Short mmCIF file of C-alpha atoms and ligand atoms in Angstrom, two decimals:
data_model
loop_
_atom_site.label_atom_id
_atom_site.label_comp_id
_atom_site.label_asym_id
_atom_site.label_seq_id
_atom_site.Cartn_x
_atom_site.Cartn_y
_atom_site.Cartn_z
CA MET Y 22 -29.46 -14.45 -20.82
CA PRO Y 23 -26.04 -13.16 -19.81
CA HIS Y 24 -26.09 -11.29 -16.52
CA LYS Y 25 -26.03 -7.51 -17.00
CA TYR Y 26 -22.80 -7.49 -15.04
CA ASN Y 27 -21.06 -10.14 -17.06
CA ASN Y 28 -18.66 -8.17 -19.26
CA ILE Y 29 -15.82 -10.71 -19.59
CA PRO Y 30 -15.24 -11.57 -23.27
CA PRO Y 31 -13.77 -14.93 -24.37
CA GLY Y 32 -10.40 -13.37 -25.23
CA ILE Y 33 -9.99 -12.31 -21.62
CA LYS Y 34 -11.24 -15.59 -20.17
CA SER Y 35 -8.66 -17.42 -22.25
CA LYS Y 36 -5.87 -15.59 -20.42
CA ILE Y 37 -6.85 -17.03 -17.04
CA GLY Y 38 -4.45 -19.83 -16.20
CA ARG Y 39 -1.72 -18.79 -18.65
CA ASP Y 40 0.43 -18.05 -15.58
CA LEU Y 41 3.27 -16.31 -17.44
CA PHE Y 42 4.81 -15.43 -14.08
CA LEU Y 43 5.05 -19.08 -13.03
CA GLN Y 44 6.74 -20.38 -16.18
CA GLU Y 45 10.07 -22.12 -15.75
CA ASN Y 46 11.52 -20.98 -19.06
CA ASN Y 47 13.12 -17.67 -18.05
CA HIS Y 48 10.07 -15.64 -19.03
CA PRO Y 49 11.01 -12.10 -17.93
CA LEU Y 50 7.91 -11.85 -15.71
CA ALA Y 51 8.77 -15.14 -13.99
CA THR Y 52 12.38 -14.04 -13.52
CA LEU Y 53 11.32 -10.74 -12.00
CA LYS Y 54 8.82 -12.45 -9.70
CA ARG Y 55 11.59 -14.79 -8.52
CA ARG Y 56 14.01 -11.92 -7.93
CA ILE Y 57 11.55 -9.98 -5.76
CA GLU Y 58 10.54 -13.14 -3.90
CA THR Y 59 14.20 -13.95 -3.20
CA PHE Y 60 14.85 -10.40 -2.03
CA PHE Y 61 12.09 -10.70 0.55
CA ALA Y 62 12.95 -14.23 1.56
CA GLN Y 63 16.63 -13.86 2.19
CA GLY Y 64 16.62 -10.97 4.56
CA TYR Y 65 18.58 -8.45 2.46
CA ILE Y 66 17.62 -6.04 5.23
CA PRO Y 67 19.44 -6.92 8.46
CA GLY Y 68 16.93 -8.11 11.04
CA SER Y 69 14.09 -8.29 8.53
CA THR Y 70 11.73 -11.19 8.51
CA PHE Y 71 10.88 -13.92 5.96
CA PHE Y 72 8.01 -13.01 3.64
CA LYS Y 73 5.81 -15.90 2.55
CA CYS Y 74 4.90 -15.72 -1.15
CA PHE Y 75 1.35 -16.52 -2.33
CA ASP Y 76 1.36 -17.09 -6.09
CA ARG Y 77 -1.70 -19.24 -6.68
CA LEU Y 78 -4.49 -17.04 -5.37
CA PRO Y 79 -7.72 -17.23 -7.41
CA GLN Y 80 -8.30 -14.54 -10.07
CA VAL Y 81 -12.02 -14.31 -9.30
CA VAL Y 82 -12.64 -12.44 -6.04
CA SER Y 83 -15.60 -10.69 -4.47
CA VAL Y 84 -16.49 -7.01 -4.78
CA GLN Y 85 -16.04 -7.01 -1.01
CA GLN Y 86 -12.41 -8.18 -1.27
CA ASN Y 87 -11.43 -6.08 -4.26
CA PHE Y 88 -13.10 -2.82 -3.15
CA ASP Y 89 -15.18 -2.69 0.06
CA ASP Y 90 -12.64 -4.23 2.45
CA LEU Y 91 -10.05 -1.78 1.12
CA LEU Y 92 -12.32 1.22 1.75
CA THR Y 93 -12.63 2.12 -1.94
CA PRO Y 94 -15.37 4.77 -2.10
CA LYS Y 95 -18.69 3.58 -3.55
CA ASP Y 96 -18.43 6.09 -6.39
CA HIS Y 97 -14.79 5.34 -7.26
CA PRO Y 98 -14.40 5.03 -11.08
CA SER Y 99 -12.53 1.73 -10.78
CA ARG Y 100 -15.75 0.06 -9.59
CA GLN Y 101 -17.58 0.77 -12.83
CA LEU Y 102 -18.38 -1.77 -15.51
CA SER Y 103 -16.37 0.40 -17.89
CA ASP Y 104 -13.20 -0.26 -15.87
CA THR Y 105 -13.53 -3.69 -14.30
CA TYR Y 106 -14.45 -7.17 -15.54
CA TYR Y 107 -17.41 -8.47 -13.56
CA VAL Y 108 -18.59 -12.09 -13.34
CA ASN Y 109 -21.82 -10.90 -11.73
CA ASP Y 110 -22.77 -8.11 -9.35
CA LYS Y 111 -20.84 -9.72 -6.46
CA MET Y 112 -17.81 -11.30 -8.13
CA LEU Y 113 -15.17 -9.94 -10.48
CA LEU Y 114 -11.73 -10.52 -11.99
CA ARG Y 115 -9.39 -8.87 -9.48
CA CYS Y 116 -8.13 -5.51 -10.74
CA HIS Y 117 -5.25 -5.49 -8.28
CA MET Y 118 -3.45 -7.99 -6.06
CA THR Y 119 -4.40 -5.88 -3.05
CA ALA Y 120 -7.75 -7.73 -3.31
CA HIS Y 121 -6.24 -10.59 -1.26
CA GLN Y 122 -4.82 -8.40 1.50
CA THR Y 123 -7.66 -8.63 4.03
CA THR Y 124 -8.22 -12.36 3.45
CA LEU Y 125 -4.59 -13.15 4.27
CA LEU Y 126 -4.51 -10.74 7.21
CA LYS Y 127 -7.59 -12.45 8.66
CA GLU Y 128 -5.81 -15.79 8.29
CA GLY Y 129 -3.13 -14.38 10.58
CA HIS Y 130 -0.24 -13.82 8.16
CA THR Y 131 2.07 -10.97 9.17
CA ALA Y 132 4.69 -10.76 6.38
CA PHE Y 133 3.69 -11.86 2.89
CA LEU Y 134 3.78 -11.28 -0.85
CA MET Y 135 0.91 -11.80 -3.30
CA VAL Y 136 1.71 -12.15 -6.97
CA GLY Y 137 -0.51 -12.82 -9.94
CA ASP Y 138 -2.41 -11.67 -13.02
CA VAL Y 139 -4.80 -8.75 -12.69
CA TYR Y 140 -7.46 -7.55 -15.12
CA ARG Y 141 -8.55 -4.07 -16.19
CA ARG Y 142 -10.57 -2.56 -19.01
CA ASP Y 143 -8.27 0.17 -20.23
CA GLU Y 144 -6.66 1.97 -23.12
CA VAL Y 145 -4.94 0.23 -26.03
CA ASP Y 146 -1.31 1.19 -26.48
CA ALA Y 147 2.24 -0.12 -26.04
CA THR Y 148 2.10 -0.05 -22.22
CA HIS Y 149 -1.51 -1.13 -21.56
CA TYR Y 150 -2.87 -4.63 -21.85
CA PRO Y 151 -6.11 -5.85 -20.23
CA VAL Y 152 -4.21 -8.49 -18.29
CA PHE Y 153 -1.01 -7.67 -16.46
CA HIS Y 154 0.84 -8.75 -13.34
CA GLN Y 155 1.37 -7.27 -9.91
CA MET Y 156 3.28 -8.15 -6.78
CA ASP Y 157 1.92 -6.78 -3.51
CA GLY Y 158 3.62 -7.01 -0.14
CA VAL Y 159 2.38 -6.62 3.42
CA ARG Y 160 4.17 -6.39 6.77
CA VAL Y 161 2.30 -5.93 10.04
CA TRP Y 162 3.35 -5.82 13.69
CA ASP Y 163 1.43 -6.46 16.83
CA ARG Y 164 1.65 -3.39 19.05
CA TYR Y 165 3.61 -5.41 21.66
CA GLU Y 166 6.41 -6.16 19.19
CA LEU Y 167 7.15 -2.44 18.78
CA PRO Y 168 9.87 -0.53 20.65
CA PRO Y 169 8.60 0.43 24.15
CA THR Y 170 8.58 4.18 23.46
CA ILE Y 171 6.25 3.67 20.50
CA GLN Y 172 4.00 1.39 22.57
CA ALA Y 173 3.84 4.10 25.23
CA ASP Y 174 2.96 6.76 22.65
CA LEU Y 175 0.21 4.56 21.21
CA GLU Y 176 -1.20 4.00 24.69
CA LYS Y 177 -1.42 7.76 25.09
CA GLY Y 178 -3.27 7.94 21.78
CA ASN Y 179 -0.31 9.42 19.92
CA ARG Y 180 0.37 7.62 16.62
CA ASP Y 181 3.14 9.87 15.30
CA SER Y 182 6.09 7.70 16.31
CA ALA Y 183 4.32 4.57 15.03
CA VAL Y 184 3.80 6.19 11.63
CA VAL Y 185 7.51 7.11 11.46
CA PHE Y 186 8.49 3.55 12.46
CA VAL Y 187 6.29 1.93 9.81
CA MET Y 188 7.13 4.35 7.01
CA ASP Y 189 10.88 4.14 7.71
CA ASP Y 190 10.77 0.35 7.58
CA LEU Y 191 8.74 0.47 4.36
CA LYS Y 192 11.14 2.89 2.68
CA LEU Y 193 14.13 0.86 3.83
CA HIS Y 194 12.75 -2.29 2.21
CA LEU Y 195 11.55 -0.72 -1.01
CA SER Y 196 14.59 1.41 -1.72
CA ALA Y 197 16.79 -1.65 -1.14
CA LEU Y 198 14.56 -3.68 -3.46
CA VAL Y 199 14.73 -1.10 -6.24
CA LYS Y 200 18.52 -0.88 -5.89
CA ASP Y 201 18.71 -4.65 -6.05
CA LEU Y 202 16.65 -4.64 -9.26
CA PHE Y 203 18.11 -1.62 -11.06
CA GLY Y 204 21.61 -1.32 -9.59
CA SER Y 205 22.89 0.52 -6.54
CA ASP Y 206 23.49 3.81 -8.35
CA ILE Y 207 19.86 4.25 -9.39
CA GLU Y 208 18.43 7.61 -8.31
CA LEU Y 209 15.11 7.48 -6.46
CA ARG Y 210 12.55 9.83 -4.97
CA TRP Y 211 9.39 9.48 -2.87
CA VAL Y 212 6.24 11.30 -3.95
CA GLU Y 213 3.19 11.76 -1.71
CA THR Y 214 -0.04 10.41 -3.16
CA THR Y 215 -3.35 8.90 -2.03
CA PHE Y 216 -4.79 5.41 -2.13
CA PRO Y 217 -8.06 4.41 -0.50
CA PHE Y 218 -6.32 1.74 1.59
CA THR Y 219 -3.22 3.51 2.95
CA GLU Y 220 -2.50 6.69 4.93
CA PRO Y 221 0.07 8.11 4.47
CA SER Y 222 0.62 6.92 0.89
CA LEU Y 223 3.70 7.23 -1.30
CA GLU Y 224 4.88 6.45 -4.79
CA LEU Y 225 8.45 5.50 -5.52
CA GLU Y 226 9.96 6.94 -8.68
CA ILE Y 227 13.27 6.13 -10.36
CA TYR Y 228 15.27 8.39 -12.66
CA TRP Y 229 15.60 6.45 -15.87
CA GLU Y 230 16.84 7.68 -19.23
CA GLY Y 231 16.19 11.32 -18.44
CA GLN Y 232 12.76 10.91 -16.83
CA TRP Y 233 11.18 10.20 -13.45
CA LEU Y 234 9.25 6.97 -13.71
CA GLU Y 235 6.77 5.67 -11.14
CA VAL Y 236 7.56 2.09 -10.16
CA LEU Y 237 5.31 1.31 -7.20
CA GLY Y 238 2.66 2.53 -4.76
CA CYS Y 239 2.76 1.97 -1.02
CA GLY Y 240 1.83 3.26 2.41
CA MET Y 241 0.72 2.57 5.96
CA ILE Y 242 -2.33 0.31 6.06
CA ARG Y 243 -5.35 2.24 7.33
CA ASP Y 244 -6.36 1.36 10.89
CA GLU Y 245 -9.95 0.75 9.84
CA ILE Y 246 -8.89 -2.03 7.47
CA LEU Y 247 -6.92 -3.77 10.21
CA LYS Y 248 -9.73 -3.30 12.70
CA ASN Y 249 -12.18 -4.95 10.29
CA CYS Y 250 -9.76 -7.89 10.11
CA GLU Y 251 -9.91 -8.13 13.92
CA LYS Y 252 -6.39 -6.75 14.15
CA SER Y 253 -7.01 -3.56 16.11
CA ASN Y 254 -3.70 -3.91 17.93
CA THR Y 255 -1.76 -4.12 14.70
CA ILE Y 256 0.00 -1.58 12.48
CA GLY Y 257 1.84 -2.12 9.22
CA TRP Y 258 2.71 -1.28 5.65
CA ALA Y 259 1.74 -2.47 2.17
CA PHE Y 260 2.97 -1.94 -1.36
CA GLY Y 261 2.07 -2.90 -4.93
CA ILE Y 262 4.38 -3.19 -7.96
CA GLY Y 263 3.43 -3.63 -11.62
CA LEU Y 264 5.71 -6.34 -13.01
CA GLU Y 265 5.40 -5.44 -16.72
CA ARG Y 266 6.33 -1.82 -16.06
CA ILE Y 267 9.54 -2.91 -14.31
CA ALA Y 268 10.41 -5.67 -16.78
CA MET Y 269 9.90 -3.33 -19.77
CA VAL Y 270 12.38 -0.87 -18.27
CA LEU Y 271 14.91 -3.50 -17.15
CA HIS Y 272 15.00 -5.29 -20.49
CA ASP Y 273 14.11 -2.48 -22.97
CA ILE Y 274 10.94 -4.33 -24.00
CA PRO Y 275 9.12 -1.82 -26.24
CA ASP Y 276 5.61 -3.28 -26.34
CA ILE Y 277 3.61 -5.02 -23.62
CA ARG Y 278 2.14 -7.52 -26.10
CA LEU Y 279 5.58 -9.15 -26.38
CA PHE Y 280 5.13 -10.81 -22.98
CA TRP Y 281 2.35 -12.90 -24.56
CA THR Y 282 3.98 -13.77 -27.87
CA ASP Y 283 4.78 -17.35 -28.74
CA ASP Y 284 7.39 -16.22 -31.26
CA ASN Y 285 10.60 -17.86 -30.10
CA ARG Y 286 12.62 -14.83 -31.20
CA PHE Y 287 11.35 -13.18 -28.02
CA MET Y 288 11.89 -15.94 -25.46
CA LYS Y 289 15.19 -17.06 -27.02
CA GLN Y 290 16.82 -13.79 -25.96
CA PHE Y 291 16.17 -14.49 -22.28
CA GLN Y 292 17.89 -17.86 -22.20
CA VAL Y 293 21.42 -16.56 -21.61
CA GLN Y 294 22.89 -16.61 -18.13
CA SER Y 295 24.06 -13.16 -17.09
CA ASP Y 296 24.38 -11.08 -13.95
CA LYS Y 297 22.83 -8.08 -15.65
CA PRO Y 298 19.29 -8.05 -17.08
CA VAL Y 299 19.30 -9.01 -20.77
CA LYS Y 300 18.63 -6.09 -23.13
CA PHE Y 301 15.99 -7.15 -25.61
CA VAL Y 302 16.86 -6.51 -29.27
CA PRO Y 303 13.68 -6.05 -31.32
CA TYR Y 304 13.56 -8.45 -34.24
CA SER Y 305 12.80 -5.96 -37.06
CA LYS Y 306 9.81 -3.74 -36.50
CA HIS Y 307 7.14 -4.74 -38.95
CA PRO Y 308 5.24 -2.03 -40.81
CA ALA Y 309 2.13 -0.57 -39.20
CA CYS Y 310 -1.08 0.29 -40.93
CA TYR Y 311 -3.91 2.36 -39.55
CA LYS Y 312 -7.62 2.46 -40.22
CA ASP Y 313 -10.23 4.87 -38.91
CA ILE Y 314 -13.71 3.96 -37.85
CA SER Y 315 -16.47 6.42 -37.03
CA PHE Y 316 -19.97 5.86 -35.78
CA TRP Y 317 -22.93 7.56 -34.16
CA LEU Y 318 -23.52 6.57 -30.58
CA PRO Y 319 -27.03 5.55 -29.53
CA SER Y 320 -29.35 8.56 -29.25
CA GLU Y 321 -29.58 10.14 -25.82
CA ASP Y 322 -32.92 8.65 -24.87
CA SER Y 323 -31.72 5.12 -25.61
CA GLU Y 324 -30.80 2.60 -22.93
CA THR Y 325 -27.18 2.31 -23.97
CA THR Y 326 -26.06 5.92 -23.94
CA ASN Y 327 -23.55 5.30 -21.19
CA PHE Y 328 -21.03 4.22 -23.78
CA HIS Y 329 -17.40 4.40 -22.63
CA ASP Y 330 -14.24 4.45 -24.79
CA ASN Y 331 -13.19 1.27 -22.98
CA ASP Y 332 -16.23 -0.50 -24.51
CA PHE Y 333 -14.83 0.16 -27.96
CA PHE Y 334 -11.28 -0.76 -26.93
CA SER Y 335 -12.48 -4.05 -25.52
CA LEU Y 336 -14.50 -4.95 -28.58
CA ALA Y 337 -11.62 -4.06 -30.91
CA ARG Y 338 -9.21 -6.21 -28.88
CA GLU Y 339 -11.58 -9.13 -29.10
CA ALA Y 340 -11.82 -8.79 -32.88
CA ALA Y 341 -8.16 -8.01 -33.58
CA GLY Y 342 -6.36 -9.85 -30.79
CA ASP Y 343 -2.73 -8.83 -30.45
CA LEU Y 344 -2.63 -7.39 -33.98
CA VAL Y 345 -3.86 -4.07 -32.64
CA GLU Y 346 -1.06 -1.90 -31.28
CA SER Y 347 -2.93 1.22 -30.23
CA ILE Y 348 -6.27 2.97 -30.53
CA GLN Y 349 -6.80 6.69 -30.29
CA LEU Y 350 -9.97 8.70 -30.16
CA ILE Y 351 -9.20 11.24 -32.88
CA ASP Y 352 -12.50 13.08 -33.08
CA SER Y 353 -15.86 13.38 -31.39
CA PHE Y 354 -18.70 15.85 -31.76
CA VAL Y 355 -22.33 16.30 -30.91
CA HIS Y 356 -24.74 17.04 -33.77
CA PRO Y 357 -26.24 20.46 -33.02
CA LYS Y 358 -29.80 19.46 -34.00
CA THR Y 359 -30.16 15.80 -33.07
CA ARG Y 360 -27.80 16.03 -30.04
CA ARG Y 361 -26.41 12.72 -31.16
CA LYS Y 362 -22.71 12.11 -30.53
CA SER Y 363 -20.31 10.81 -33.14
CA VAL Y 364 -16.90 9.32 -32.39
CA CYS Y 365 -13.94 8.48 -34.59
CA TYR Y 366 -11.16 6.10 -33.54
CA ARG Y 367 -7.86 5.47 -35.25
CA ILE Y 368 -6.74 1.86 -34.97
CA LEU Y 369 -3.07 1.11 -35.49
CA TYR Y 370 -2.45 -2.44 -36.67
CA ARG Y 371 0.93 -4.08 -36.37
CA SER Y 372 1.99 -7.61 -35.67
CA MET Y 373 4.92 -8.13 -33.32
CA ASP Y 374 6.04 -11.12 -35.35
CA ARG Y 375 5.32 -10.72 -39.08
CA ASN Y 376 4.02 -8.49 -41.87
CA LEU Y 377 0.27 -8.10 -42.14
CA THR Y 378 -1.48 -8.17 -45.50
CA ASN Y 379 -3.99 -5.53 -46.52
CA ALA Y 380 -6.68 -8.12 -46.97
CA GLU Y 381 -6.12 -9.44 -43.48
CA VAL Y 382 -6.39 -5.98 -41.92
CA ASP Y 383 -9.52 -5.18 -43.96
CA GLU Y 384 -11.12 -8.35 -42.71
CA ILE Y 385 -10.39 -7.45 -39.07
CA GLN Y 386 -11.66 -3.93 -39.61
CA ASP Y 387 -14.91 -5.40 -40.99
CA ARG Y 388 -15.20 -7.63 -37.93
CA ILE Y 389 -14.80 -4.59 -35.68
CA LYS Y 390 -17.50 -2.73 -37.62
CA ALA Y 391 -19.87 -5.67 -37.32
CA SER Y 392 -19.15 -5.89 -33.63
CA VAL Y 393 -19.90 -2.17 -33.09
CA VAL Y 394 -23.27 -2.60 -34.77
CA SER Y 395 -24.18 -5.76 -32.88
CA SER Y 396 -22.90 -4.88 -29.42
CA ILE Y 397 -23.43 -1.13 -29.08
CA VAL Y 398 -27.19 -1.24 -29.45
CA GLY Y 399 -28.49 1.83 -31.27
CA SER Y 400 -25.16 2.83 -32.78
CA GLU Y 401 -24.78 3.55 -36.48
CA LEU Y 402 -21.66 3.37 -38.64
CA ARG Y 403 -20.87 6.52 -40.58
N1 LIG E 2 -3.29 -1.64 -5.66
C1 LIG E 2 -2.58 -0.49 -6.16
C2 LIG E 2 -2.75 -0.40 -7.67
O1 LIG E 2 -3.14 -1.34 -8.28
C3 LIG E 2 -1.12 -0.54 -5.80
C4 LIG E 2 -0.90 -0.43 -4.32
C5 LIG E 2 -0.71 0.79 -3.75
C6 LIG E 2 -0.93 -1.55 -3.52
C7 LIG E 2 -0.53 0.92 -2.39
C8 LIG E 2 -0.75 -1.44 -2.14
C9 LIG E 2 -0.55 -0.19 -1.60
O2 LIG E 2 -0.76 -2.49 -1.33
O3 LIG E 2 -0.35 -0.09 -0.27
O4 LIG E 2 -2.47 0.62 -8.24
#
């Protein structure tokens, strides 16, 4: 019997160990990882320290590491089975690289990067894929390494100058990093936000092709997290960057599935040596074809009424693989008498690499229908 919590389908399991970001063939994710690692290793910031890079941390972590240690509220949506891939009720596929933060802090590291693949149940479109890559960074100081005036303030119970010190150092590093990646004339702005694990928290946005685009989240690590790592005399910052998001912008990559393609027309374009990031030229966009599917969800008194759109997205991805480009919920209604809910999804099929035949798409659509019936117990195709 599979554990109730085990919601990791074979298609997702097969991605573990692909290590796109460790390839030595100029894969854009590997190149970007190397650029950020070099930035933090070489001391681009005068007086900055060397950041050790951890790139082989295990994908399976505990609920404690991924959520509890980072003070994620118990009712936070990201904890749900609809959003996260669980191995069992205690272990899961990390949904962010921040999951390793407390483990490495407890080991005594003070300046480090963590890079790897992360897993999320999410929408299906050109910028979302259930596996993607993040680079997190952490820098902490022992109180006694801080300028004497800040130490004195902290002794008096006043944290204000410490917060300014940490946030200034964080902004200095991250704005220099973004300028290194995108060019020194890139326009940036800081936007206040919230994360469970930092206070204050900021997002960094860049102005790109007429729009403000969020490129990373960061902030001052909450005291409680450090205290739980037996680092009560420590303060510091942390950040997290999505590598696909950055690489898609840098190289004009239009669809996130391309990072996974084995079509050499993709990888070939990244083999040239150049100071500027290569601009990807799409090799002819193949025609798309869409199909709708509608079904009744299980009736309200059934065990499986807590159906989530992500359950359908996940099942469709398993059946269609990378031939599905996007899925949209185009209609839903509740029958006035039976109170039963009906949903209709539009699936857009398109291969990155070739033309699809009608017969092929029909066959996939049939597989998706069969999978709805077999895995959403109590559902009914319309
Ligand atoms: N873990 C966050 C995410 O996946 C990103 C992040 C934000 C990481 C702030 C951090 C941080 O370390 O301080 O969206």
